[in-house]
């Protein structure tokens, strides 16, 4: 029997259906000579400190550093996980070959290898490596199974990463907590989270300590066009004033007009970080939200594997492009113009050297019903994919030089000669079902199009002269912007260096902080620890976060560049160019030195838990509560960028009629809806059951009781009150939801034994 092991039940189900293993068993699927089983996340984990030495359980400086000679793995201490591991092991014991169908990445390889090793399986292991979950991709993957040993280096890199995080995270967290933590205050320190926090704290302090510097700009308005002094700004007012007085006395003359044709290339395909940056900027999604949505799209077979760090495709995808475009029928008016001719192939898109395990995120061609947020993310992935096969955008860049009294001034403009790929983002009516979602994408390209149109210059002639209006203005330098989630992701990608150029950023990815798949979790961890907080789109450090970074004297712990070099070493382990043992030895040496250094520090700063909410006194609890729950001014739930206003007959988005059509009428189905109920709808997902509705769909004369929800297009829908039957359950029975757990009796409710591994089935007494 061939045993396949996937990373989660849903993926196992997809693989089993393709292989013909259609019989459902407890913890696996069986049929056609296959058994397809699964893990749910990490079945196995690294030993805890106390597993090595009992006295390591105590948070004591004398126990540090904790440096195990050999790192060991155990089955997680959870009844549901232990049961599933036994099922997996029993299948391995009967297997002629095991096929590792884990997530095709470093973490997926690590999760499955730990299970295979812990089950003590010694037979043949093969690896399924696929970039999407379509039937075609799964069949192709099983026709091209690879020996597991081909991925040994990937496993070594994942194991090294886990050990590095264990060594630094556990030792440094205990070290700083015992040395500097106040009452019940754990100070969490990590290999990636601490330098990320340091970047936020440093930026915050740079802004707080910023002292504006004055400068002066000399400009001339001629024929409604603004010309600026060619040599830039003045740092001394006197220097600029001399020239300002000089040019007043003379006419303005056009000296030269230079037109240069240029090319603007389509935006690159998405890697995960690029997608997270885009969705945070345009839709306000957090990095974690975007990752979860992209993962759902992958599991729905709509897009390829999302946890990637490349914006390129391998050459062997090119023959499949026409087929993918043909299947995107909802976007046919965008795909038809390129399907009717040879598909463009550019080295900016196809490059085998820039692709490792996976390629950029692209659609699979499979179209399915998506929720609103999923549709937004899917839509931009599809449009980026379509756009790269359009012609380049051709522009004409114009530079005009003029002078007054031998003082040169310059202005520039741009004219679009051929729109090319811009047409993909200009057309918003790809289909009626997509019109609402596409409104959100108008901002992305219409803004840039408006800029280019606004940059069109009058028709100047060399030698022409005329009157002008000079201006000499004092301005001040501005501090850098606070990080948003989008700019923080970019900073993590380049280890804190400001890099605008896409090509240069690609070269720096090897030395970035964290991996694309973990950056969202790092940011969320900092929120959970209350080291950072949100202020609209800004991410700011809290008092505790600032205190922690100030307390850590060891610069290496806070160094983005050092963390970036560790990431480079881990990637080199993956390539077989660096030794895992050398990486672990280096981490042990650093931890040893860190413990010695901090233990010998004389000053003991104590950091206590503080209220990290924005500063501001509220007069009373009730007032602050009602203020925080006002409907007017709250964020629009549909477009995420607008805010709600109160009109004559409805509440609505302030972008209504522009890019959003969201409204909340004062009355619905002959029933007045209070502001309080609408607040509940926005925060909880529905109103409470209310009486007095007369929906048009109802054939009843009497009014109905029910609640209001949003449909997929964020329109109100009425749901009649549900009469639920009393459910009777008994302890020891199989869980009706996950089918694998057992019903347990608690203090106030029955629940599933698999609650720790994700099953949320619960019935109150």
XYZ file of N, CA and C in Angstrom, residues 332-564:
699
model
N -12.967 37.920 -20.154
C -12.761 37.652 -21.586
C -12.484 38.920 -22.389
N -13.106 40.069 -22.008
C -12.835 41.274 -22.807
C -11.418 41.805 -22.573
N -10.733 41.310 -21.537
C -9.322 41.651 -21.333
C -8.404 40.611 -21.964
N -8.843 39.354 -21.975
C -7.982 38.285 -22.512
C -8.111 38.127 -24.022
N -9.268 38.447 -24.592
C -9.472 38.246 -26.040
C -8.418 38.946 -26.901
N -8.066 40.228 -26.591
C -7.074 40.898 -27.446
C -5.711 40.205 -27.484
N -5.337 39.476 -26.421
C -4.018 38.816 -26.446
C -4.111 37.354 -26.873
N -5.311 36.770 -26.776
C -5.474 35.377 -27.216
C -5.529 35.272 -28.736
N -5.835 36.402 -29.389
C -5.954 36.390 -30.845
C -4.622 36.551 -31.563
N -3.543 36.601 -30.789
C -2.206 36.677 -31.409
C -1.231 35.876 -30.561
N 0.006 35.815 -30.989
C 1.004 35.043 -30.234
C 1.212 35.675 -28.855
N 1.194 34.818 -27.817
C 1.366 35.317 -26.447
C 2.788 35.848 -26.268
N 2.870 37.052 -25.737
C 4.167 37.710 -25.511
C 4.986 36.938 -24.479
N 6.281 36.805 -24.732
C 7.177 36.159 -23.771
C 8.332 37.109 -23.463
N 8.395 37.555 -22.205
C 9.392 38.554 -21.807
C 10.292 37.992 -20.718
N 11.562 38.382 -20.753
C 12.499 37.950 -19.702
C 12.186 38.642 -18.378
N 11.340 39.684 -18.403
C 10.906 40.328 -17.167
C 9.869 39.476 -16.445
N 9.343 38.472 -17.158
C 8.343 37.570 -16.582
C 8.884 36.152 -16.454
N 9.534 35.654 -17.507
C 10.025 34.273 -17.539
C 11.537 34.251 -17.350
N 11.974 33.668 -16.240
C 13.409 33.602 -15.955
C 13.666 32.439 -15.000
N 14.201 31.338 -15.518
C 14.442 30.141 -14.701
C 15.403 30.415 -13.551
N 16.352 31.336 -13.750
C 17.356 31.603 -12.716
C 16.760 32.313 -11.502
N 15.621 32.992 -11.689
C 14.992 33.735 -10.594
C 13.914 32.912 -9.880
N 13.755 31.644 -10.288
C 12.726 30.784 -9.694
C 13.414 29.622 -8.990
N 13.045 29.381 -7.726
C 13.615 28.236 -7.005
C 12.547 27.149 -6.893
N 11.954 27.003 -5.709
C 10.955 25.944 -5.516
C 9.607 26.299 -6.125
N 9.273 27.579 -6.130
C 7.960 28.007 -6.617
C 8.092 29.265 -7.446
N 7.061 29.510 -8.263
C 7.044 30.713 -9.089
C 6.084 31.745 -8.505
N 5.961 32.882 -9.182
C 5.087 33.977 -8.734
C 3.639 33.492 -8.606
N 2.843 34.257 -7.857
C 1.437 33.887 -7.651
C 0.637 34.264 -8.900
N 0.004 33.272 -9.512
C -0.804 33.514 -10.711
C -2.114 32.739 -10.597
N -3.133 33.098 -11.396
C -4.374 32.312 -11.384
C -4.158 30.957 -12.046
N -4.955 29.985 -11.663
C -4.870 28.650 -12.280
C -5.802 28.535 -13.476
N -6.775 29.459 -13.571
C -7.800 29.360 -14.609
C -9.098 28.795 -14.062
N -9.011 28.169 -12.866
C -10.222 27.644 -12.217
C -11.016 28.818 -11.641
N -12.285 28.933 -12.010
C -13.117 30.015 -11.491
C -14.182 29.430 -10.574
N -14.355 30.070 -9.424
C -15.269 29.554 -8.422
C -15.910 30.718 -7.677
N -16.936 30.423 -6.879
C -17.596 31.483 -6.111
C -16.674 31.933 -4.975
N -16.467 33.235 -4.885
C -15.569 33.779 -3.865
C -16.300 34.800 -3.015
N -15.879 34.914 -1.757
C -16.397 35.960 -0.892
C -15.809 37.305 -1.322
N -16.391 38.376 -0.807
C -16.022 39.719 -1.276
C -14.515 39.996 -1.162
N -13.939 39.767 0.021
C -12.508 40.034 0.207
C -11.649 39.123 -0.666
N -12.071 37.877 -0.805
C -11.340 36.938 -1.662
C -11.372 37.416 -3.114
N -12.525 37.942 -3.523
C -12.662 38.425 -4.901
C -11.738 39.604 -5.165
N -11.610 40.495 -4.176
C -10.716 41.645 -4.344
C -9.274 41.197 -4.591
N -8.804 40.249 -3.772
C -7.422 39.770 -3.901
C -7.258 38.991 -5.199
N -8.229 38.133 -5.488
C -8.165 37.331 -6.727
C -8.128 38.242 -7.949
N -8.947 39.301 -7.935
C -9.068 40.190 -9.080
C -7.736 40.836 -9.447
N -6.995 41.295 -8.447
C -5.734 41.966 -8.766
C -4.665 40.953 -9.189
N -4.706 39.733 -8.633
C -3.762 38.693 -9.077
C -4.007 38.377 -10.556
N -5.283 38.246 -10.926
C -5.633 37.949 -12.322
C -5.200 39.086 -13.236
N -5.492 40.325 -12.831
C -5.175 41.458 -13.699
C -3.674 41.662 -13.866
N -2.919 41.433 -12.802
C -1.458 41.507 -12.942
C -0.971 40.465 -13.958
N -1.581 39.253 -13.877
C -1.190 38.164 -14.772
C -1.527 38.521 -16.222
N -2.734 39.031 -16.454
C -3.132 39.394 -17.814
C -2.259 40.523 -18.344
N -1.974 41.514 -17.496
C -1.263 42.725 -17.931
C 0.130 42.436 -18.479
N 0.827 41.439 -17.920
C 2.215 41.195 -18.365
C 2.281 40.660 -19.789
N 1.136 40.252 -20.353
C 1.123 39.748 -21.730
C 0.615 40.797 -22.713
N 0.279 41.974 -22.202
C -0.063 43.100 -23.070
C 1.215 43.790 -23.540
N 1.065 44.668 -24.539
C 2.208 45.455 -25.001
C 2.647 46.423 -23.910
N 3.913 46.842 -23.985
C 4.413 47.844 -23.049
C 3.703 49.166 -23.297
N 3.644 49.992 -22.271
C 3.074 51.333 -22.397
C 4.157 52.268 -22.948
N 3.830 52.963 -24.044
C 4.795 53.877 -24.664
C 4.477 55.309 -24.240
N 5.502 56.024 -23.800
C 5.312 57.396 -23.325
C 6.318 58.331 -23.980
N 5.994 59.594 -23.921
C 6.930 60.625 -24.369
C 7.203 61.540 -23.187
N 8.462 61.609 -22.767
C 8.861 62.467 -21.648
C 9.425 63.775 -22.197
N 8.844 64.882 -21.777
C 9.242 66.199 -22.284
C 9.917 67.002 -21.172
N 11.078 67.568 -21.483
C 11.785 68.467 -20.553
C 11.904 69.836 -21.215
N 11.427 70.866 -20.538
C 11.480 72.231 -21.079
C 12.355 73.083 -20.156
N 13.362 73.746 -20.741
C 14.245 74.649 -19.997
C 13.920 76.084 -20.421
N 13.734 76.941 -19.431
C 13.514 78.360 -19.713
C 14.435 79.206 -18.852
N 14.515 80.501 -19.174
C 15.395 81.354 -18.364
C 14.803 82.754 -18.220
N 15.196 83.364 -17.119
C 14.888 84.780 -16.893
C 16.146 85.381 -16.296
N 16.721 86.356 -17.017
C 17.978 86.983 -16.572
C 19.073 85.944 -16.370
N 19.229 85.056 -17.318
C 20.276 84.019 -17.292
C 20.146 83.045 -16.122
N 19.001 83.028 -15.435
C 18.738 82.041 -14.378
C 17.849 80.960 -14.985
N 18.335 79.719 -14.997
C 17.616 78.631 -15.668
C 16.549 77.987 -14.781
N 15.414 77.666 -15.400
C 14.302 76.979 -14.737
C 13.904 75.772 -15.592
N 13.316 74.774 -14.929
C 12.993 73.531 -15.651
C 11.606 73.024 -15.270
N 10.919 72.406 -16.226
C 9.682 71.677 -15.947
C 9.660 70.426 -16.811
N 8.942 69.424 -16.354
C 8.850 68.171 -17.113
C 7.396 67.753 -17.258
N 7.119 66.982 -18.274
C 5.769 66.451 -18.488
C 5.842 65.104 -19.169
N 4.727 64.401 -19.132
C 4.681 63.063 -19.731
C 3.409 62.925 -20.549
N 3.543 62.283 -21.680
C 2.383 62.025 -22.532
C 2.348 60.540 -22.864
N 1.178 59.926 -22.701
C 1.046 58.506 -23.052
C 0.747 58.397 -24.537
N 1.648 57.732 -25.264
C 1.477 57.563 -26.711
C 0.666 56.310 -27.027
N 0.936 55.237 -26.249
C 0.224 53.967 -26.452
C 0.017 53.338 -25.075
N -1.243 53.129 -24.681
C -1.534 52.701 -23.309
C -1.045 51.294 -22.994
N -1.071 50.402 -23.950
C -0.585 49.044 -23.709
C -1.256 48.393 -22.511
N -0.461 47.905 -21.573
C -0.967 47.174 -20.406
C -1.885 48.005 -19.513
N -1.818 49.339 -19.597
C -2.679 50.186 -18.767
C -4.164 49.948 -19.054
N -4.468 49.457 -20.261
C -5.859 49.170 -20.619
C -6.481 48.125 -19.689
N -5.650 47.214 -19.164
C -6.164 46.153 -18.280
C -6.770 46.765 -17.025
N -6.132 47.799 -16.506
C -6.592 48.403 -15.262
C -7.588 49.537 -15.508
N -7.640 50.021 -16.758
C -8.546 51.101 -17.102
C -9.967 50.599 -17.253
N -10.130 49.412 -17.840
C -11.462 48.842 -18.065
C -11.976 48.240 -16.778
N -13.091 48.753 -16.291
C -13.618 48.270 -15.019
C -14.825 47.367 -15.173
N -15.367 47.273 -16.411
C -16.597 46.503 -16.588
C -16.328 45.126 -17.168
N -15.331 44.391 -16.584
C -14.994 43.073 -17.124
C -16.170 42.126 -17.042
N -17.009 42.278 -16.052
C -18.255 41.517 -15.993
C -19.129 42.140 -14.932
N -20.424 41.907 -15.022
C -21.325 42.511 -14.049
C -21.024 42.032 -12.651
N -20.600 40.780 -12.507
C -20.355 40.231 -11.172
C -19.108 40.811 -10.538
N -18.258 41.436 -11.367
C -17.012 41.966 -10.818
C -17.033 43.485 -10.672
N -18.109 44.143 -11.093
C -18.075 45.596 -11.162
C -17.824 46.245 -9.814
N -18.485 45.751 -8.776
C -18.296 46.351 -7.449
C -16.867 46.214 -6.989
N -16.321 44.990 -7.140
C -14.964 44.746 -6.656
C -13.950 45.576 -7.427
N -14.194 45.751 -8.720
C -13.211 46.455 -9.535
C -13.130 47.934 -9.195
N -14.206 48.479 -8.617
C -14.160 49.884 -8.228
C -12.980 50.168 -7.320
N -12.642 49.187 -6.481
C -11.531 49.370 -5.544
C -10.192 49.446 -6.261
N -10.147 48.895 -7.481
C -8.882 48.880 -8.200
C -8.685 50.136 -9.035
N -9.747 50.965 -9.159
C -9.611 52.172 -9.962
C -8.490 53.048 -9.437
N -8.381 53.097 -8.106
C -7.390 53.977 -7.497
C -5.982 53.627 -7.934
N -5.743 52.333 -8.133
C -4.382 51.882 -8.431
C -3.855 52.496 -9.712
N -4.698 52.480 -10.777
C -4.189 52.935 -12.058
C -4.725 54.287 -12.467
N -5.960 54.621 -12.047
C -6.495 55.911 -12.463
C -5.652 57.034 -11.881
N -5.120 56.809 -10.673
C -4.269 57.828 -10.054
C -3.048 58.089 -10.918
N -2.390 56.975 -11.321
C -1.182 57.155 -12.114
C -1.511 57.715 -13.488
N -2.687 57.347 -14.051
C -3.071 57.887 -15.348
C -3.335 59.391 -15.249
N -3.995 59.795 -14.152
C -4.283 61.213 -13.977
C -3.004 62.024 -13.842
N -2.023 61.436 -13.161
C -0.742 62.124 -12.997
C -0.121 62.398 -14.352
N -0.145 61.373 -15.232
C 0.491 61.542 -16.532
C -0.281 62.552 -17.367
N -1.627 62.555 -17.254
C -2.402 63.523 -18.024
C -2.158 64.928 -17.490
N -2.085 65.042 -16.153
C -1.847 66.348 -15.547
C -0.477 66.878 -15.936
N 0.442 65.985 -16.270
C 1.792 66.382 -16.638
C 1.913 66.840 -18.075
N 0.814 66.802 -18.857
C 0.867 67.283 -20.238
C 1.152 68.780 -20.247
N 2.070 69.198 -21.097
C 2.505 70.591 -21.121
C 1.894 71.324 -22.311
N 1.775 72.651 -22.213
C 1.347 73.419 -23.393
C 2.374 73.264 -24.513
N 2.015 73.668 -25.686
C 2.943 73.579 -26.824
C 3.872 74.792 -26.785
N 5.087 74.569 -26.282
C 6.074 75.649 -26.206
C 6.907 75.701 -27.490
N 7.419 76.883 -27.809
C 8.292 77.066 -28.977
C 9.603 77.672 -28.496
N 10.703 77.095 -28.943
C 12.020 77.607 -28.550
C 12.156 79.071 -28.952
N 12.572 79.914 -27.998
C 12.780 81.335 -28.270
C 11.615 82.209 -27.893
N 10.448 81.607 -27.617
C 9.297 82.437 -27.238
C 9.549 83.107 -25.891
N 8.958 84.306 -25.726
C 9.148 85.069 -24.497
C 7.802 85.573 -23.987
N 7.772 85.923 -22.716
C 6.529 86.452 -22.182
C 6.646 86.769 -20.706
N 5.599 87.399 -20.173
C 5.606 87.740 -18.737
C 5.451 86.496 -17.868
N 5.869 86.571 -16.628
C 5.809 85.428 -15.710
C 5.547 85.924 -14.301
N 5.161 85.009 -13.433
C 4.936 85.343 -12.024
C 5.920 84.529 -11.180
N 6.943 85.184 -10.588
C 7.905 84.436 -9.764
C 7.371 84.244 -8.340
N 7.843 83.212 -7.683
C 7.521 83.003 -6.261
C 8.752 82.488 -5.545
N 8.958 83.021 -4.338
C 10.104 82.594 -3.521
C 9.546 82.173 -2.166
N 9.477 80.853 -1.928
C 8.771 80.326 -0.759
C 9.711 79.658 0.233
N 9.431 79.909 1.515
C 10.169 79.195 2.565
C 9.415 77.909 2.900
N 10.131 76.803 2.961
C 9.538 75.512 3.322
C 10.394 74.867 4.398
N 9.932 73.736 4.908
C 10.682 73.027 5.951
C 10.820 71.546 5.595
N 11.962 70.995 5.978
C 12.153 69.558 5.763
C 11.167 68.787 6.634
N 10.755 67.623 6.156
C 9.769 66.810 6.877
C 10.417 65.540 7.418
N 9.907 65.045 8.541
C 10.463 63.793 9.092
C 10.043 62.616 8.222
N 10.684 61.460 8.387
C 10.220 60.271 7.655
C 8.823 59.891 8.138
N 8.101 59.133 7.346
C 6.761 58.690 7.737
C 6.849 57.538 8.732
N 5.850 57.468 9.618
C 5.735 56.287 10.477
C 5.491 55.070 9.578
N 5.897 53.917 10.058
C 5.675 52.705 9.272
C 4.182 52.390 9.181
N 3.763 51.959 8.001
C 2.489 51.265 7.848
C 2.833 49.788 7.717
N 1.811 48.943 7.685
C 2.119 47.524 7.526
C 2.795 47.274 6.180
N 2.374 48.028 5.155
C 2.963 47.873 3.825
C 4.444 48.258 3.833
N 4.769 49.436 4.393
C 6.177 49.872 4.373
C 7.029 49.035 5.321
N 6.424 48.507 6.398
C 7.176 47.639 7.306
C 7.537 46.320 6.613
N 6.611 45.767 5.843
C 6.897 44.532 5.090
C 8.045 44.758 4.119
N 8.039 45.906 3.433
C 9.136 46.214 2.507
C 10.457 46.370 3.264
N 10.398 46.998 4.441
C 11.613 47.183 5.240
C 12.151 45.831 5.718
N 11.252 44.909 6.091
C 11.689 43.572 6.504
C 12.329 42.841 5.323
N 11.791 43.077 4.140
C 12.305 42.417 2.942
C 13.727 42.863 2.616
N 14.058 44.119 2.968
C 15.384 44.661 2.634
C 16.229 44.920 3.879
N 15.877 44.268 5.014
C 16.616 44.416 6.276
C 16.751 45.883 6.677
N 15.671 46.640 6.489
C 15.633 48.015 6.969
C 16.167 49.065 6.030
N 16.707 48.643 4.889
C 17.254 49.629 3.950
C 16.142 50.182 3.069
N 16.200 51.504 2.806
C 15.199 52.146 1.946
C 15.541 51.838 0.493
N 14.750 50.985 -0.125
C 15.015 50.586 -1.514
C 13.730 50.745 -2.320
N 13.763 51.649 -3.298
C 12.574 51.873 -4.129
C 12.634 51.034 -5.408
N 13.837 50.784 -5.906
C 13.987 50.090 -7.185
C 13.663 48.597 -7.064
N 12.754 48.120 -7.925
C 12.320 46.715 -7.871
C 13.474 45.740 -8.097
N 14.346 46.070 -9.059
C 15.443 45.152 -9.395
C 16.399 45.018 -8.208
N 16.743 46.160 -7.586
C 17.669 46.137 -6.450
C 17.029 45.417 -5.266
N 15.712 45.613 -5.085
C 15.018 44.949 -3.985
C 15.081 43.433 -4.160
N 14.948 42.971 -5.398
C 15.044 41.535 -5.674
C 16.392 40.977 -5.233
N 17.458 41.745 -5.471
C 18.801 41.283 -5.103
C 18.975 41.214 -3.587
N 18.229 42.043 -2.844
C 18.394 42.118 -1.387
C 17.515 41.127 -0.635
N 16.625 40.427 -1.360
C 15.677 39.537 -0.683
C 16.373 38.441 0.111
N 17.539 38.005 -0.364
C 18.242 36.923 0.336
C 18.658 37.332 1.734
N 18.795 38.633 1.964
C 19.227 39.118 3.273
C 18.106 39.816 4.038
N 16.875 39.537 3.661
C 15.744 40.158 4.343
C 15.502 39.525 5.707
N 14.654 40.176 6.518
C 14.295 39.649 7.840
C 13.122 38.694 7.682
N 13.273 37.479 8.181
C 12.197 36.497 8.108
C 11.974 36.020 6.685
N 10.970 35.164 6.544
C 10.577 34.673 5.221
C 9.232 35.290 4.858
N 8.888 35.320 3.567
C 7.585 35.882 3.187
C 6.437 35.262 3.975
N 6.507 33.953 4.211
C 5.399 33.255 4.876
C 5.325 33.537 6.367
N 6.409 34.045 6.975
C 6.410 34.251 8.435
C 6.309 35.717 8.842
N 6.492 36.638 7.893
C 6.523 38.066 8.269
C 5.199 38.524 8.858
N 4.100 38.064 8.284
C 2.783 38.454 8.812
C 2.641 37.980 10.249
N 3.092 36.755 10.528
C 2.982 36.202 11.883
C 3.867 36.964 12.867
N 5.044 37.408 12.405
C 5.936 38.200 13.267
C 5.243 39.495 13.681
N 4.614 40.178 12.708
C 3.919 41.436 13.007
C 2.762 41.181 13.969
N 1.990 40.112 13.716
C 0.869 39.779 14.600
C 1.366 39.436 16.010
N 2.517 38.765 16.112
C 3.103 38.437 17.422
C 3.418 39.711 18.202
N 3.971 40.708 17.518
C 4.285 41.977 18.185
C 3.012 42.666 18.685
N 1.920 42.541 17.922
C 0.629 43.080 18.390
C 0.154 42.319 19.628
N 0.254 40.980 19.572
C -0.211 40.160 20.702
C 0.583 40.455 21.969
N 1.868 40.681 21.827
C 2.718 40.981 22.988
C 2.493 42.405 23.502
N 1.706 43.182 22.764
C 1.447 44.593 23.084
C 2.728 45.420 23.031
N 3.585 45.071 22.076
C 4.781 45.870 21.822
C 4.496 46.942 20.769
N 3.464 46.725 19.949
C 3.095 47.705 18.928
C 1.576 47.865 18.926
N 1.103 48.963 18.331
C -0.337 49.224 18.239
C -0.614 49.930 16.913
N -1.871 49.907 16.495
C -2.268 50.568 15.257
C -2.823 51.962 15.558
N -2.479 52.902 14.701
C -3.093 54.225 14.722
C -3.537 54.498 13.282
N -4.798 54.099 12.978
C -5.289 54.078 11.593
C -4.360 53.160 10.794
N -3.681 53.699 9.758
C -2.811 52.816 8.967
C -1.396 52.714 9.544
N -1.077 53.614 10.472
C 0.275 53.607 11.039
C 0.448 52.463 12.053
N 1.682 51.980 12.158
C 2.035 51.035 13.228
C 3.035 51.738 14.134
N 2.666 51.852 15.410
C 3.500 52.580 16.369
C 3.938 51.649 17.495
N 5.143 51.848 18.031
C 5.553 51.056 19.196
C 4.832 51.545 20.442
N 4.536 50.637 21.364
C 3.931 51.024 22.641
C 5.031 51.409 23.624
N 4.616 51.860 24.796
C 5.580 52.209 25.848
C 6.443 50.992 26.177
N 5.796 49.821 26.311
C 6.548 48.596 26.635
C 7.527 48.254 25.527
N 7.092 48.387 24.269
C 7.974 48.088 23.135
C 9.204 48.970 23.131
N 9.004 50.262 23.388
C 10.130 51.207 23.419
C 11.059 50.877 24.585
N 10.464 50.582 25.756
C 11.277 50.253 26.936
C 12.118 49.001 26.682
N 11.527 48.012 26.030
C 12.260 46.767 25.781
C 13.477 47.025 24.897
N 13.275 47.754 23.807
C 14.400 48.033 22.900
C 15.454 48.886 23.600
N 15.015 49.832 24.435
C 15.978 50.664 25.188
C 16.766 49.826 26.194
N 16.114 48.793 26.742
C 16.756 47.948 27.762
C 17.790 47.016 27.136
N 17.521 46.544 25.927
C 18.444 45.606 25.269
C 19.672 46.381 24.795
N 20.768 46.188 25.491
C 22.012 46.879 25.142
C 22.763 46.166 24.020
N 22.529 44.873 23.880
C 23.229 44.090 22.863
C 22.714 44.466 21.477
N 23.558 45.138 20.699
C 23.128 45.647 19.398
C 22.857 44.523 18.397
N 23.540 43.380 18.571
C 23.338 42.268 17.629
C 21.905 41.749 17.683
N 21.324 41.751 18.882
C 19.941 41.270 19.030
C 18.966 42.146 18.269
N 19.308 43.434 18.133
C 18.407 44.393 17.487
C 18.780 44.639 16.031
N 19.824 43.968 15.568
C 20.367 44.273 14.247
C 19.591 43.581 13.125
N 18.994 44.392 12.251
C 18.297 43.837 11.086
C 19.301 43.195 10.127
N 20.489 43.769 10.051
C 21.492 43.235 9.122
C 21.981 41.861 9.574
N 22.169 41.677 10.893
C 22.611 40.373 11.384
C 21.532 39.326 11.119
N 20.287 39.680 11.415
C 19.191 38.745 11.161
C 19.114 38.425 9.679
N 19.347 39.449 8.842
C 19.366 39.223 7.399
C 20.469 38.265 6.989
